[in-house]
């Protein structure tokens, strides 16, 4: 029996592994969250570029349109998007953007060797030397700032915390 | 540096560009005035048309567009290549993400160029 490497089986096996990050410590959560947030932000980015395309009147406009036409299309777009469902979506995106950014800075610093620990002889309980306190602190900072962004955007869109 | 190493180096560089240009974008939208004012078409200091008319802000939006298109779609490519391996899959994923990233960049650049000229 050969090694199974069909697209569907390897995709589902890999997704099962990284969508269930328990048992492997906080850095595994960081890995999974970084990927989920990255995919979500990229999808939002495409939607945002399409949505802001309405500033000039939409996808069919490739020359400078009249001021009134562009203003009307943009005003309709803003009115269409002003509802609690889209606001809630933006709040989630705000959380994910702040997490992805700060955790991304941690990954940048680790990738270039700035916050990696020094190698040492492996001894029980085999804590990886690379997982320094600074790395852990930056991970938790990314969660804290993401929560702060979430609270800030809840206030901006729903005005429930401050008037 | 191999091709993939060069791409990942660019992934980190575009991350830094996004940190700066994205910071400017969030600042103009959320911190300069109430959001309702900044979402107006015109007639307030940071209304959408005024952002596109300011060449520094419009330039930072273009930098943000290019950097996010590269960073986001390269991230998607890396995830897809990590989930499954094979020559045909690699070629298909590389081509598909490149085409979508270029299309989104062209569409966004059109918006920035045209919006800055609406009078």
Short mmCIF file of C-alpha atoms in Angstrom, two decimals:
data_model
loop_
_atom_site.label_atom_id
_atom_site.label_comp_id
_atom_site.label_asym_id
_atom_site.label_seq_id
_atom_site.Cartn_x
_atom_site.Cartn_y
_atom_site.Cartn_z
CA UNK A 1 0.00 0.00 0.00
CA UNK A 2 1.52 3.28 -1.06
CA UNK A 3 1.71 6.47 1.00
CA UNK A 4 -1.61 8.34 0.76
CA UNK A 5 -0.96 11.84 -0.48
CA UNK A 6 -4.20 12.79 -2.16
CA UNK A 7 -5.03 16.49 -1.91
CA UNK A 8 -8.14 15.95 0.22
CA UNK A 9 -6.52 13.55 2.70
CA UNK A 10 -3.39 15.64 3.29
CA UNK A 11 -5.40 18.86 3.59
CA UNK A 12 -7.79 17.38 6.14
CA UNK A 13 -4.98 15.72 8.14
CA UNK A 14 -2.96 18.94 8.26
CA UNK A 15 -5.97 21.10 9.10
CA UNK A 16 -7.02 18.72 11.90
CA UNK A 17 -3.52 18.99 13.34
CA UNK A 18 -3.23 22.74 13.34
CA UNK A 19 -6.82 23.61 14.16
CA UNK A 20 -6.61 21.63 17.42
CA UNK A 21 -3.59 23.24 19.07
CA UNK A 22 -4.09 21.96 22.65
CA UNK A 23 -1.40 19.74 24.26
CA UNK A 24 1.48 21.54 22.57
CA UNK A 25 1.86 24.69 24.65
CA UNK A 26 1.27 28.37 24.04
CA UNK A 27 3.53 28.64 20.99
CA UNK A 28 1.32 26.18 19.14
CA UNK A 29 -1.63 28.48 19.82
CA UNK A 30 0.48 31.34 18.46
CA UNK A 31 1.14 29.32 15.27
CA UNK A 32 -2.53 28.50 14.72
CA UNK A 33 -3.81 31.99 15.59
CA UNK A 34 -1.19 33.63 13.34
CA UNK A 35 -2.40 31.53 10.38
CA UNK A 36 -6.13 31.92 11.04
CA UNK A 37 -5.76 35.68 11.55
CA UNK A 38 -3.58 35.98 8.42
CA UNK A 39 -6.13 34.21 6.21
CA UNK A 40 -9.03 36.22 7.68
CA UNK A 41 -7.20 39.56 7.24
CA UNK A 42 -6.26 38.68 3.63
CA UNK A 43 -9.91 37.91 2.81
CA UNK A 44 -10.96 41.17 4.51
CA UNK A 45 -8.25 43.03 2.54
CA UNK A 46 -9.72 41.86 -0.78
CA UNK A 47 -13.24 42.88 0.34
CA UNK A 48 -11.88 46.24 1.55
CA UNK A 49 -10.16 46.97 -1.79
CA UNK A 50 -13.42 46.15 -3.61
CA UNK A 51 -15.45 48.28 -1.17
CA UNK A 52 -13.13 51.31 -1.38
CA UNK A 53 -13.26 50.93 -5.18
CA UNK A 54 -16.71 52.49 -4.83
CA UNK A 55 -15.06 55.82 -3.93
CA UNK A 56 -14.63 56.29 -7.69
CA UNK A 57 -17.98 54.68 -8.58
CA UNK A 58 -17.30 50.92 -8.67
CA UNK A 59 -15.61 48.25 -10.80
CA UNK A 60 -16.80 49.55 -14.18
CA UNK A 61 -15.11 52.96 -13.72
CA UNK A 62 -11.62 53.20 -15.26
CA UNK A 63 -11.54 56.94 -16.11
CA UNK A 64 -12.17 59.94 -13.84
CA UNK A 65 -15.96 60.04 -13.22
CA UNK A 66 -18.12 63.06 -12.40
CA UNK A 67 -18.00 64.27 -8.78
CA UNK A 68 -21.75 63.71 -8.26
CA UNK A 69 -21.73 60.16 -9.64
CA UNK A 70 -18.79 59.06 -7.43
CA UNK A 71 -20.28 60.80 -4.37
CA UNK A 72 -23.65 59.05 -4.83
CA UNK A 73 -22.09 55.59 -5.21
CA UNK A 74 -19.84 56.15 -2.16
CA UNK A 75 -22.75 57.46 -0.02
CA UNK A 76 -24.83 54.39 -0.94
CA UNK A 77 -21.88 52.13 -0.07
CA UNK A 78 -21.39 53.73 3.36
CA UNK A 79 -25.15 53.45 4.06
CA UNK A 80 -25.16 49.78 2.98
CA UNK A 81 -22.18 48.98 5.22
CA UNK A 82 -23.54 50.86 8.28
CA UNK A 83 -25.19 47.93 10.04
CA UNK A 84 -24.35 45.95 13.20
CA UNK A 85 -23.30 42.82 11.27
CA UNK A 86 -20.51 44.61 9.34
CA UNK A 87 -19.54 46.59 12.47
CA UNK A 88 -19.16 43.32 14.42
CA UNK A 89 -17.05 41.93 11.56
CA UNK A 90 -14.77 45.00 11.70
CA UNK A 91 -14.37 44.56 15.47
CA UNK A 92 -13.21 40.95 14.96
CA UNK A 93 -10.84 42.09 12.17
CA UNK A 94 -9.46 44.78 14.55
CA UNK A 95 -8.69 42.08 17.14
CA UNK A 96 -7.05 39.84 14.53
CA UNK A 97 -5.00 42.68 12.98
CA UNK A 98 -3.52 43.73 16.33
CA UNK A 99 -2.76 40.12 17.32
CA UNK A 100 -1.18 39.33 13.91
CA UNK A 101 0.90 42.54 13.94
CA UNK A 102 2.40 42.24 17.43
CA UNK A 103 2.90 38.47 17.18
CA UNK A 104 4.39 39.12 13.72
CA UNK A 105 6.92 41.51 15.28
CA UNK A 106 7.85 38.69 17.72
CA UNK A 107 8.32 36.31 14.77
CA UNK A 108 10.41 38.94 12.92
CA UNK A 109 12.69 39.37 15.96
CA UNK A 110 12.96 35.58 16.42
CA UNK A 111 13.58 34.94 12.69
CA UNK A 112 16.55 37.32 12.68
CA UNK A 113 17.91 35.80 15.92
CA UNK A 114 17.37 38.88 18.10
CA UNK A 115 15.24 37.28 20.84
CA UNK A 116 16.31 33.63 20.55
CA UNK A 117 17.80 31.92 23.62
CA UNK A 118 21.29 30.38 23.59
CA UNK A 119 21.48 26.63 22.81
CA UNK A 120 22.04 24.40 25.86
CA UNK A 121 22.31 20.70 26.72
CA UNK A 122 18.78 19.17 26.63
CA UNK A 123 17.68 18.37 30.15
CA UNK A 124 14.31 17.32 31.52
CA UNK A 125 11.66 18.80 31.07
CA UNK A 126 13.25 19.79 27.74
CA UNK A 127 12.04 23.38 27.56
CA UNK A 128 13.17 24.73 24.18
CA UNK A 129 15.98 27.27 24.56
CA UNK A 130 14.35 29.35 21.83
CA UNK A 131 11.24 29.98 23.95
CA UNK A 132 12.61 32.88 25.97
CA UNK A 133 10.61 34.85 28.52
CA UNK A 134 10.72 37.82 26.14
CA UNK A 135 9.08 35.72 23.41
CA UNK A 136 6.34 34.58 25.79
CA UNK A 137 5.86 38.16 27.02
CA UNK A 138 5.51 39.39 23.43
CA UNK A 139 2.92 36.68 22.70
CA UNK A 140 0.82 37.73 25.70
CA UNK A 141 1.33 41.40 24.77
CA UNK A 142 -0.14 40.60 21.34
CA UNK A 143 -3.23 39.10 23.04
CA UNK A 144 -3.52 42.09 25.42
CA UNK A 145 -3.23 44.69 22.63
CA UNK A 146 -5.70 42.72 20.49
CA UNK A 147 -8.21 42.80 23.37
CA UNK A 148 -7.58 46.55 23.80
CA UNK A 149 -8.24 47.07 20.06
CA UNK A 150 -11.42 45.00 20.39
CA UNK A 151 -12.70 47.16 23.28
CA UNK A 152 -11.72 50.37 21.44
CA UNK A 153 -13.55 49.33 18.27
CA UNK A 154 -16.64 48.16 20.21
CA UNK A 155 -16.73 51.69 21.62
CA UNK A 156 -16.21 53.31 18.21
CA UNK A 157 -18.96 51.31 16.46
CA UNK A 158 -21.49 50.71 19.26
CA UNK A 159 -20.70 53.59 21.71
CA UNK A 160 -21.40 51.29 24.68
CA UNK A 161 -18.39 52.08 26.88
CA UNK A 162 -17.90 55.83 26.51
CA UNK A 163 -20.53 58.24 25.13
CA UNK B 1 19.78 33.18 -0.91
CA UNK B 2 17.47 30.69 -2.60
CA UNK B 3 14.27 31.86 -4.28
CA UNK B 4 12.08 30.81 -1.35
CA UNK B 5 14.47 32.46 1.15
CA UNK B 6 14.30 35.70 -0.86
CA UNK B 7 10.49 35.52 -0.87
CA UNK B 8 10.39 34.98 2.92
CA UNK B 9 12.84 37.87 3.43
CA UNK B 10 10.43 40.05 1.42
CA UNK B 11 7.58 38.67 3.56
CA UNK B 12 9.28 40.12 6.66
CA UNK B 13 10.18 43.40 4.92
CA UNK B 14 6.59 43.91 3.71
CA UNK B 15 5.49 43.16 7.29
CA UNK B 16 7.51 46.18 8.47
CA UNK B 17 6.09 48.33 5.61
CA UNK B 18 2.57 47.30 6.70
CA UNK B 19 3.39 48.22 10.32
CA UNK B 20 4.22 51.80 9.25
CA UNK B 21 1.73 52.35 6.39
CA UNK B 22 -1.04 50.50 8.25
CA UNK B 23 -0.37 52.67 11.30
CA UNK B 24 -0.78 55.81 9.14
CA UNK B 25 -4.01 54.37 7.65
CA UNK B 26 -5.53 53.57 11.08
CA UNK B 27 -4.44 56.98 12.38
CA UNK B 28 -6.17 58.85 9.50
CA UNK B 29 -9.39 56.80 9.78
CA UNK B 30 -9.80 56.49 13.55
CA UNK B 31 -7.72 59.10 15.38
CA UNK B 32 -8.01 62.35 13.39
CA UNK B 33 -11.79 62.87 13.82
CA UNK B 34 -14.96 60.84 14.61
CA UNK B 35 -15.22 57.99 12.09
CA UNK B 36 -18.51 59.26 10.61
CA UNK B 37 -16.70 62.47 9.61
CA UNK B 38 -13.77 60.58 8.03
CA UNK B 39 -16.09 58.31 6.03
CA UNK B 40 -17.66 61.34 4.30
CA UNK B 41 -16.98 61.66 0.59
CA UNK B 42 -15.63 65.21 0.91
CA UNK B 43 -15.74 68.42 2.99
CA UNK B 44 -13.89 67.38 6.13
CA UNK B 45 -10.08 67.40 6.58
CA UNK B 46 -9.67 63.59 6.41
CA UNK B 47 -12.74 62.73 4.30
CA UNK B 48 -11.99 59.98 1.78
CA UNK B 49 -11.33 62.25 -1.22
CA UNK B 50 -9.03 64.48 0.83
CA UNK B 51 -6.95 61.45 1.86
CA UNK B 52 -6.53 60.46 -1.81
CA UNK B 53 -5.75 64.08 -2.78
CA UNK B 54 -2.89 64.27 -0.26
CA UNK B 55 0.05 62.68 -2.10
CA UNK B 56 1.80 61.57 1.13
CA UNK B 57 -1.32 59.75 2.40
CA UNK B 58 -2.18 58.42 -1.08
CA UNK B 59 1.43 57.20 -1.44
CA UNK B 60 1.27 55.43 1.91
CA UNK B 61 -2.02 53.79 0.84
CA UNK B 62 -0.35 52.55 -2.37
CA UNK B 63 2.59 51.19 -0.33
CA UNK B 64 0.10 49.51 2.03
CA UNK B 65 -1.81 48.02 -0.92
CA UNK B 66 1.31 46.52 -2.53
CA UNK B 67 2.75 45.31 0.80
CA UNK B 68 -0.49 43.66 2.00
CA UNK B 69 -1.12 42.08 -1.42
CA UNK B 70 2.36 40.52 -1.32
CA UNK B 71 2.39 39.65 2.40
CA UNK B 72 -1.18 38.30 2.54
CA UNK B 73 -1.08 36.21 -0.61
CA UNK B 74 2.43 34.92 0.09
CA UNK B 75 1.18 33.90 3.56
CA UNK B 76 -1.75 32.11 1.94
CA UNK B 77 0.68 30.42 -0.50
CA UNK B 78 2.95 29.26 2.34
CA UNK B 79 -0.04 27.80 4.24
CA UNK B 80 -1.36 26.00 1.14
CA UNK B 81 2.10 24.57 0.32
CA UNK B 82 2.49 23.49 3.94
CA UNK B 83 -0.85 21.65 3.91
CA UNK B 84 -0.09 19.58 0.81
CA UNK B 85 2.98 18.83 -1.30
CA UNK B 86 3.38 18.03 -4.99
CA UNK B 87 4.75 19.65 -8.14
CA UNK B 88 1.36 20.30 -9.79
CA UNK B 89 -0.11 21.64 -6.53
CA UNK B 90 2.89 23.98 -6.01
CA UNK B 91 2.64 25.34 -9.56
CA UNK B 92 -1.13 25.83 -9.33
CA UNK B 93 -0.95 27.57 -5.94
CA UNK B 94 1.95 29.81 -7.02
CA UNK B 95 0.14 30.86 -10.19
CA UNK B 96 -3.28 31.35 -8.55
CA UNK B 97 -2.06 33.53 -5.65
CA UNK B 98 0.15 35.58 -7.99
CA UNK B 99 -2.72 36.29 -10.39
CA UNK B 100 -5.13 37.30 -7.59
CA UNK B 101 -2.49 39.44 -5.82
CA UNK B 102 -1.65 41.32 -9.06
CA UNK B 103 -5.37 41.77 -9.90
CA UNK B 104 -6.16 43.20 -6.45
CA UNK B 105 -3.12 45.53 -6.67
CA UNK B 106 -4.17 46.80 -10.12
CA UNK B 107 -7.77 47.40 -8.92
CA UNK B 108 -6.65 49.22 -5.77
CA UNK B 109 -4.11 51.33 -7.69
CA UNK B 110 -6.88 52.33 -10.12
CA UNK B 111 -8.95 53.55 -7.16
CA UNK B 112 -6.07 55.60 -5.72
CA UNK B 113 -5.10 57.16 -9.09
CA UNK B 114 -8.68 58.03 -10.12
CA UNK B 115 -9.88 59.19 -6.68
CA UNK B 116 -6.99 61.65 -6.41
CA UNK B 117 -8.21 63.36 -9.64
CA UNK B 118 -11.94 63.69 -8.85
CA UNK B 119 -12.77 67.40 -8.63
#
